[in-house]
mmCIF file of C-alpha atoms in Angstrom:
data_model
loop_
_atom_site.group_PDB
_atom_site.id
_atom_site.type_symbol
_atom_site.label_atom_id
_atom_site.label_comp_id
_atom_site.label_asym_id
_atom_site.label_seq_id
_atom_site.Cartn_x
_atom_site.Cartn_y
_atom_site.Cartn_z
ATOM 1 C CA UNK A 1 21.446 123.669 143.712
ATOM 2 C CA UNK A 2 19.223 126.634 142.819
ATOM 3 C CA UNK A 3 16.224 126.484 140.488
ATOM 4 C CA UNK A 4 18.131 128.410 137.792
ATOM 5 C CA UNK A 5 21.034 125.968 138.005
ATOM 6 C CA UNK A 6 18.654 123.035 137.854
ATOM 7 C CA UNK A 7 17.057 124.321 134.669
ATOM 8 C CA UNK A 8 20.338 125.341 133.012
ATOM 9 C CA UNK A 9 22.005 121.934 133.206
ATOM 10 C CA UNK A 10 19.474 120.004 131.096
ATOM 11 C CA UNK A 11 19.425 122.838 128.511
ATOM 12 C CA UNK A 12 23.194 122.626 128.178
ATOM 13 C CA UNK A 13 23.046 118.883 127.751
ATOM 14 C CA UNK A 14 20.303 119.164 125.159
ATOM 15 C CA UNK A 15 22.282 121.713 123.127
ATOM 16 C CA UNK A 16 25.356 119.470 123.235
ATOM 17 C CA UNK A 17 23.363 116.454 122.094
ATOM 18 C CA UNK A 18 21.698 118.534 119.384
ATOM 19 C CA UNK A 19 25.116 119.673 118.124
ATOM 20 C CA UNK A 20 26.439 116.117 118.056
ATOM 21 C CA UNK A 21 23.321 115.013 116.195
ATOM 22 C CA UNK A 22 23.753 117.739 113.571
ATOM 23 C CA UNK A 23 27.393 116.880 112.850
ATOM 24 C CA UNK A 24 26.506 113.194 112.986
ATOM 25 C CA UNK A 25 24.051 113.899 110.180
ATOM 26 C CA UNK A 26 26.832 115.523 108.142
ATOM 27 C CA UNK A 27 28.894 112.369 108.705
ATOM 28 C CA UNK A 28 25.998 110.261 107.471
ATOM 29 C CA UNK A 29 25.648 112.454 104.378
ATOM 30 C CA UNK A 30 29.368 112.082 103.647
ATOM 31 C CA UNK A 31 29.097 108.310 104.016
ATOM 32 C CA UNK A 32 25.997 108.040 101.821
ATOM 33 C CA UNK A 33 27.315 110.364 99.108
ATOM 34 C CA UNK A 34 30.343 108.143 98.607
ATOM 35 C CA UNK A 35 28.043 105.219 97.794
ATOM 36 C CA UNK A 36 27.604 106.816 94.365
ATOM 37 C CA UNK A 37 31.331 106.375 93.736
ATOM 38 C CA UNK A 38 31.850 102.805 94.925
ATOM 39 C CA UNK A 39 33.629 101.806 91.718
ATOM 40 C CA UNK A 40 36.298 104.409 92.461
ATOM 41 C CA UNK A 41 37.140 102.623 95.698
ATOM 42 C CA UNK A 42 37.225 99.198 94.085
ATOM 43 C CA UNK A 43 39.693 100.523 91.517
ATOM 44 C CA UNK A 44 41.467 102.253 94.400
ATOM 45 C CA UNK A 45 42.346 98.853 95.863
ATOM 46 C CA UNK A 46 44.066 97.950 92.606
ATOM 47 C CA UNK A 47 45.826 101.329 92.460
ATOM 48 C CA UNK A 48 47.160 101.040 96.016
ATOM 49 C CA UNK A 49 48.230 97.466 95.343
ATOM 50 C CA UNK A 50 50.184 98.605 92.274
ATOM 51 C CA UNK A 51 51.863 101.374 94.299
ATOM 52 C CA UNK A 52 52.937 98.965 97.027
ATOM 53 C CA UNK A 53 54.180 96.464 94.435
ATOM 54 C CA UNK A 54 56.299 99.093 92.671
ATOM 55 C CA UNK A 55 57.877 100.293 95.915
ATOM 56 C CA UNK A 56 58.363 96.692 97.034
ATOM 57 C CA UNK A 57 60.626 95.936 94.065
ATOM 58 C CA UNK A 58 62.369 99.322 94.281
ATOM 59 C CA UNK A 59 63.332 98.782 97.916
ATOM 60 C CA UNK A 60 64.303 95.163 97.225
ATOM 61 C CA UNK A 61 66.716 96.475 94.586
ATOM 62 C CA UNK A 62 68.063 99.183 96.911
ATOM 63 C CA UNK A 63 68.765 96.740 99.734
ATOM 64 C CA UNK A 64 70.187 94.093 97.388
ATOM 65 C CA UNK A 65 73.503 95.955 97.268
ATOM 66 C CA UNK A 66 73.486 96.907 100.953
ATOM 67 C CA UNK A 67 74.595 94.854 103.903
ATOM 68 C CA UNK A 68 72.437 95.260 106.975
ATOM 69 C CA UNK A 69 70.272 98.317 107.455
ATOM 70 C CA UNK A 70 70.054 101.688 105.702
ATOM 71 C CA UNK A 71 69.201 104.837 107.683
ATOM 72 C CA UNK A 72 68.083 102.628 110.562
ATOM 73 C CA UNK A 73 65.750 100.456 108.456
ATOM 74 C CA UNK A 74 66.193 96.792 107.615
ATOM 75 C CA UNK A 75 64.584 95.369 104.466
ATOM 76 C CA UNK A 76 61.634 93.780 106.356
ATOM 77 C CA UNK A 77 61.077 97.068 108.194
ATOM 78 C CA UNK A 78 61.090 99.216 105.063
ATOM 79 C CA UNK A 79 58.736 96.824 103.267
ATOM 80 C CA UNK A 80 56.365 96.973 106.258
ATOM 81 C CA UNK A 81 56.760 100.763 106.328
ATOM 82 C CA UNK A 82 55.724 101.079 102.682
ATOM 83 C CA UNK A 83 52.842 98.608 102.959
ATOM 84 C CA UNK A 84 51.346 100.031 106.151
ATOM 85 C CA UNK A 85 51.992 103.567 104.879
ATOM 86 C CA UNK A 86 49.755 103.103 101.836
ATOM 87 C CA UNK A 87 47.122 101.358 103.936
ATOM 88 C CA UNK A 88 47.194 104.349 106.304
ATOM 89 C CA UNK A 89 46.946 106.794 103.394
ATOM 90 C CA UNK A 90 43.726 105.167 102.238
ATOM 91 C CA UNK A 91 42.222 106.173 105.595
ATOM 92 C CA UNK A 92 43.496 109.696 106.233
ATOM 93 C CA UNK A 93 43.280 111.041 102.670
ATOM 94 C CA UNK A 94 40.422 113.417 101.890
ATOM 95 C CA UNK A 95 39.539 115.998 99.240
ATOM 96 C CA UNK A 96 38.024 118.800 101.307
ATOM 97 C CA UNK A 97 40.042 121.423 99.405
ATOM 98 C CA UNK A 98 38.930 120.197 95.966
ATOM 99 C CA UNK A 99 35.271 120.012 96.990
ATOM 100 C CA UNK A 100 35.386 123.491 98.519
ATOM 101 C CA UNK A 101 36.991 124.830 95.346
ATOM 102 C CA UNK A 102 34.182 123.356 93.233
ATOM 103 C CA UNK A 103 31.539 124.838 95.540
ATOM 104 C CA UNK A 104 33.124 128.281 95.284
ATOM 105 C CA UNK A 105 33.192 128.062 91.475
ATOM 106 C CA UNK A 106 29.568 126.893 91.328
ATOM 107 C CA UNK A 107 28.371 129.357 93.967
ATOM 108 C CA UNK A 108 27.199 126.619 96.321
ATOM 109 C CA UNK A 109 29.495 127.817 99.091
ATOM 110 C CA UNK A 110 26.855 130.454 99.909
ATOM 111 C CA UNK A 111 24.501 127.715 101.110
ATOM 112 C CA UNK A 112 27.156 126.424 103.521
ATOM 113 C CA UNK A 113 27.591 129.909 104.951
ATOM 114 C CA UNK A 114 23.861 130.157 105.675
ATOM 115 C CA UNK A 115 23.858 127.041 107.856
ATOM 116 C CA UNK A 116 23.962 127.740 111.622
ATOM 117 C CA UNK A 117 26.946 125.462 112.145
ATOM 118 C CA UNK A 118 30.737 125.657 112.013
ATOM 119 C CA UNK A 119 31.592 125.356 108.319
ATOM 120 C CA UNK A 120 34.997 123.931 109.240
ATOM 121 C CA UNK A 121 33.537 121.128 111.343
ATOM 122 C CA UNK A 122 30.803 120.550 108.789
ATOM 123 C CA UNK A 123 33.470 119.719 106.190
ATOM 124 C CA UNK A 124 35.441 117.641 108.665
ATOM 125 C CA UNK A 125 32.291 115.711 109.611
ATOM 126 C CA UNK A 126 31.613 114.977 105.945
ATOM 127 C CA UNK A 127 35.203 113.803 105.545
ATOM 128 C CA UNK A 128 34.784 111.573 108.623
ATOM 129 C CA UNK A 129 31.805 109.912 106.960
ATOM 130 C CA UNK A 130 33.833 109.372 103.798
ATOM 131 C CA UNK A 131 36.752 107.956 105.798
ATOM 132 C CA UNK A 132 34.382 105.570 107.585
ATOM 133 C CA UNK A 133 33.254 104.360 104.163
ATOM 134 C CA UNK A 134 36.846 104.003 102.940
ATOM 135 C CA UNK A 135 37.769 102.155 106.125
ATOM 136 C CA UNK A 136 35.225 99.483 105.182
ATOM 137 C CA UNK A 137 35.567 99.314 101.394
ATOM 138 C CA UNK A 138 39.156 100.452 100.805
ATOM 139 C CA UNK A 139 41.408 100.394 103.866
ATOM 140 C CA UNK A 140 40.334 96.986 105.225
ATOM 141 C CA UNK A 141 40.369 95.126 101.854
ATOM 142 C CA UNK A 142 43.672 96.767 100.916
ATOM 143 C CA UNK A 143 45.214 95.778 104.263
ATOM 144 C CA UNK A 144 44.084 92.152 103.847
ATOM 145 C CA UNK A 145 45.348 91.811 100.258
ATOM 146 C CA UNK A 146 48.673 93.527 100.937
ATOM 147 C CA UNK A 147 49.245 91.436 104.077
ATOM 148 C CA UNK A 148 48.681 88.259 102.079
ATOM 149 C CA UNK A 149 50.957 89.254 99.188
ATOM 150 C CA UNK A 150 53.814 91.011 100.968
ATOM 151 C CA UNK A 151 55.885 90.309 104.108
ATOM 152 C CA UNK A 152 54.146 92.826 106.358
ATOM 153 C CA UNK A 153 55.250 92.669 109.980
ATOM 154 C CA UNK A 154 52.835 92.941 112.878
ATOM 155 C CA UNK A 155 53.044 96.053 115.115
ATOM 156 C CA UNK A 156 55.911 96.119 117.590
ATOM 157 C CA UNK A 157 53.436 95.468 120.419
ATOM 158 C CA UNK A 158 49.779 95.853 121.301
ATOM 159 C CA UNK A 159 50.578 99.162 122.980
ATOM 160 C CA UNK A 160 52.319 100.407 119.855
ATOM 161 C CA UNK A 161 49.323 99.381 117.768
ATOM 162 C CA UNK A 162 46.884 101.280 119.985
ATOM 163 C CA UNK A 163 49.097 104.371 119.842
ATOM 164 C CA UNK A 164 49.358 103.896 116.068
ATOM 165 C CA UNK A 165 45.548 103.968 115.810
ATOM 166 C CA UNK A 166 45.455 107.151 117.903
ATOM 167 C CA UNK A 167 48.131 108.678 115.692
ATOM 168 C CA UNK A 168 46.215 107.622 112.555
ATOM 169 C CA UNK A 169 43.126 109.491 113.794
ATOM 170 C CA UNK A 170 45.340 112.513 114.375
ATOM 171 C CA UNK A 171 46.705 112.122 110.832
ATOM 172 C CA UNK A 172 43.176 112.337 109.476
ATOM 173 C CA UNK A 173 42.429 115.506 111.485
ATOM 174 C CA UNK A 174 45.750 117.025 110.448
ATOM 175 C CA UNK A 175 45.070 116.304 106.786
ATOM 176 C CA UNK A 176 41.550 117.689 107.137
ATOM 177 C CA UNK A 177 42.800 120.888 108.805
ATOM 178 C CA UNK A 178 45.366 121.474 106.049
ATOM 179 C CA UNK A 179 42.849 120.811 103.289
ATOM 180 C CA UNK A 180 40.252 123.115 104.848
ATOM 181 C CA UNK A 181 42.791 125.948 104.974
ATOM 182 C CA UNK A 182 43.741 125.309 101.337
ATOM 183 C CA UNK A 183 40.085 125.081 100.315
ATOM 184 C CA UNK A 184 39.353 128.423 101.989
ATOM 185 C CA UNK A 185 41.935 130.003 99.671
ATOM 186 C CA UNK A 186 39.435 129.423 96.842
ATOM 187 C CA UNK A 187 37.302 132.283 98.195
ATOM 188 C CA UNK A 188 39.816 135.089 97.504
ATOM 189 C CA UNK A 189 41.728 133.308 94.707
ATOM 190 C CA UNK A 190 38.745 131.663 92.922
ATOM 191 C CA UNK A 191 40.990 129.018 91.259
ATOM 192 C CA UNK A 192 43.355 127.002 93.471
ATOM 193 C CA UNK A 193 44.192 124.068 91.175
ATOM 194 C CA UNK A 194 47.916 124.920 91.155
ATOM 195 C CA UNK A 195 47.879 125.352 94.949
ATOM 196 C CA UNK A 196 46.221 121.957 95.416
ATOM 197 C CA UNK A 197 48.821 120.298 93.174
ATOM 198 C CA UNK A 198 51.685 121.962 95.051
ATOM 199 C CA UNK A 199 50.189 120.865 98.381
ATOM 200 C CA UNK A 200 49.778 117.313 97.072
ATOM 201 C CA UNK A 201 53.434 116.871 96.113
ATOM 202 C CA UNK A 202 54.681 118.676 99.221
ATOM 203 C CA UNK A 203 52.719 116.323 101.477
ATOM 204 C CA UNK A 204 53.639 113.239 99.458
ATOM 205 C CA UNK A 205 57.319 114.097 99.906
ATOM 206 C CA UNK A 206 57.544 115.606 103.399
ATOM 207 C CA UNK A 207 54.971 113.331 105.051
ATOM 208 C CA UNK A 208 57.490 110.506 104.749
ATOM 209 C CA UNK A 209 55.105 108.312 102.759
ATOM 210 C CA UNK A 210 57.254 107.914 99.654
ATOM 211 C CA UNK A 211 60.619 107.878 101.465
ATOM 212 C CA UNK A 212 61.187 107.794 105.260
ATOM 213 C CA UNK A 213 62.487 111.139 106.442
ATOM 214 C CA UNK A 214 65.519 109.465 108.019
ATOM 215 C CA UNK A 215 66.801 108.951 104.449
ATOM 216 C CA UNK A 216 66.870 112.729 103.895
ATOM 217 C CA UNK A 217 69.928 114.928 104.554
ATOM 218 C CA UNK A 218 70.181 116.169 108.164
ATOM 219 C CA UNK A 219 69.390 119.767 107.120
ATOM 220 C CA UNK A 220 66.103 118.678 105.499
ATOM 221 C CA UNK A 221 65.247 116.578 108.551
ATOM 222 C CA UNK A 222 65.765 119.582 110.845
ATOM 223 C CA UNK A 223 63.530 121.773 108.683
ATOM 224 C CA UNK A 224 60.896 119.037 108.468
ATOM 225 C CA UNK A 225 60.842 118.657 112.255
ATOM 226 C CA UNK A 226 59.448 122.201 112.482
ATOM 227 C CA UNK A 227 56.659 121.477 109.982
ATOM 228 C CA UNK A 228 53.435 119.493 110.444
ATOM 229 C CA UNK A 229 53.779 117.258 107.386
ATOM 230 C CA UNK A 230 55.915 114.490 108.919
ATOM 231 C CA UNK A 231 53.151 113.786 111.435
ATOM 232 C CA UNK A 232 50.777 112.719 108.661
ATOM 233 C CA UNK A 233 52.588 109.468 107.832
ATOM 234 C CA UNK A 234 56.112 109.316 109.284
ATOM 235 C CA UNK A 235 55.112 109.631 112.951
ATOM 236 C CA UNK A 236 52.399 106.918 112.979
ATOM 237 C CA UNK A 237 54.612 104.560 110.955
ATOM 238 C CA UNK A 238 57.524 105.081 113.350
ATOM 239 C CA UNK A 239 55.181 104.172 116.202
ATOM 240 C CA UNK A 240 53.889 101.077 114.367
ATOM 241 C CA UNK A 241 57.433 99.775 113.831
ATOM 242 C CA UNK A 242 58.403 100.420 117.455
ATOM 243 C CA UNK A 243 61.053 103.005 116.561
ATOM 244 C CA UNK A 244 59.476 105.422 119.030
ATOM 245 C CA UNK A 245 59.116 104.319 122.636
ATOM 246 C CA UNK A 246 58.295 105.872 125.975
ATOM 247 C CA UNK A 247 59.019 109.583 126.183
ATOM 248 C CA UNK A 248 59.933 109.816 122.483
ATOM 249 C CA UNK A 249 56.565 108.362 121.510
ATOM 250 C CA UNK A 250 54.680 110.675 123.894
ATOM 251 C CA UNK A 251 56.573 113.704 122.568
ATOM 252 C CA UNK A 252 55.833 112.765 118.944
ATOM 253 C CA UNK A 253 52.107 112.382 119.687
ATOM 254 C CA UNK A 254 52.114 115.674 121.616
ATOM 255 C CA UNK A 255 53.620 117.473 118.621
ATOM 256 C CA UNK A 256 51.162 115.782 116.300
ATOM 257 C CA UNK A 257 48.121 116.902 118.302
ATOM 258 C CA UNK A 258 49.634 120.349 118.782
ATOM 259 C CA UNK A 259 49.670 120.768 115.009
ATOM 260 C CA UNK A 260 46.107 119.459 114.770
ATOM 261 C CA UNK A 261 44.775 122.060 117.225
ATOM 262 C CA UNK A 262 46.990 124.826 115.840
ATOM 263 C CA UNK A 263 45.940 124.266 112.224
ATOM 264 C CA UNK A 264 42.259 123.888 113.145
ATOM 265 C CA UNK A 265 42.451 127.197 115.002
ATOM 266 C CA UNK A 266 44.337 128.934 112.188
ATOM 267 C CA UNK A 267 41.920 127.471 109.639
ATOM 268 C CA UNK A 268 38.948 128.893 111.567
ATOM 269 C CA UNK A 269 40.620 132.326 111.690
ATOM 270 C CA UNK A 270 41.461 132.163 107.988
ATOM 271 C CA UNK A 271 37.844 131.240 107.130
ATOM 272 C CA UNK A 272 36.547 134.185 109.172
ATOM 273 C CA UNK A 273 38.970 136.540 107.420
ATOM 274 C CA UNK A 274 38.370 135.173 103.915
ATOM 275 C CA UNK A 275 34.575 135.358 104.177
ATOM 276 C CA UNK A 276 34.478 139.024 105.208
ATOM 277 C CA UNK A 277 34.316 139.899 101.524
ATOM 278 C CA UNK A 278 33.176 137.216 99.128
ATOM 279 C CA UNK A 279 32.024 137.203 95.511
ATOM 280 C CA UNK A 280 29.673 134.335 94.745
ATOM 281 C CA UNK A 281 29.983 132.813 91.280
ATOM 282 C CA UNK A 282 27.678 130.433 89.485
ATOM 283 C CA UNK A 283 24.007 130.213 90.434
#
């Protein structure tokens, strides 16, 4: 190894460690900032519990007049689907788009643009810190309470559970990528409240959280299969219940991560395009 090569290797490692440290600091900031809103997460446990309870009785009523399964789901499976689905939502949900919209309105987005880091990964790192906080104070308590109150089944197997965790991480990244792209729209549009609301209901419906996509008409299922939304909730829940195995499971995860990388890439391009001409408000 030459002298130049010997000197270059440690420099590369130092820059990598420095980058990880910087984004780790953004994660810490996201975690700490949420401490100011702890009451929101305590009330969030109650809110999620109410949602699961409502859907519990709705699905009990639906299956009361049915013999056997509906759309491939038995009553215990659909109750587990709903319960685990809301637990999962408490982890992957983030508000990157809303926070970016506020920063654009207040003019604070200019400070983000001055930082020598990727703005996209800065926001994702903050959201990771917030999700780590929610995992402790919202997801875990919600999972314990719901498991005690409702007949939640265990994962189909240990392997399915591990793949479910991997898919849940992908769900978070997918949600973050979508929200960053929506938040970037605030730069040219200034106000994106209507866009955020439309995105919210579109994801709630097509992610499969409210109703499994197998309950939808075949035409809607075919359209949904070409969109990223079903991989936010439907894919990880299918894995948890053991409805995806072997090659089908690998293909679903491959599509999920494809959408993650594709939307992160498109979001970075959209940010670069949107920030070519920007009018800063506030001050």
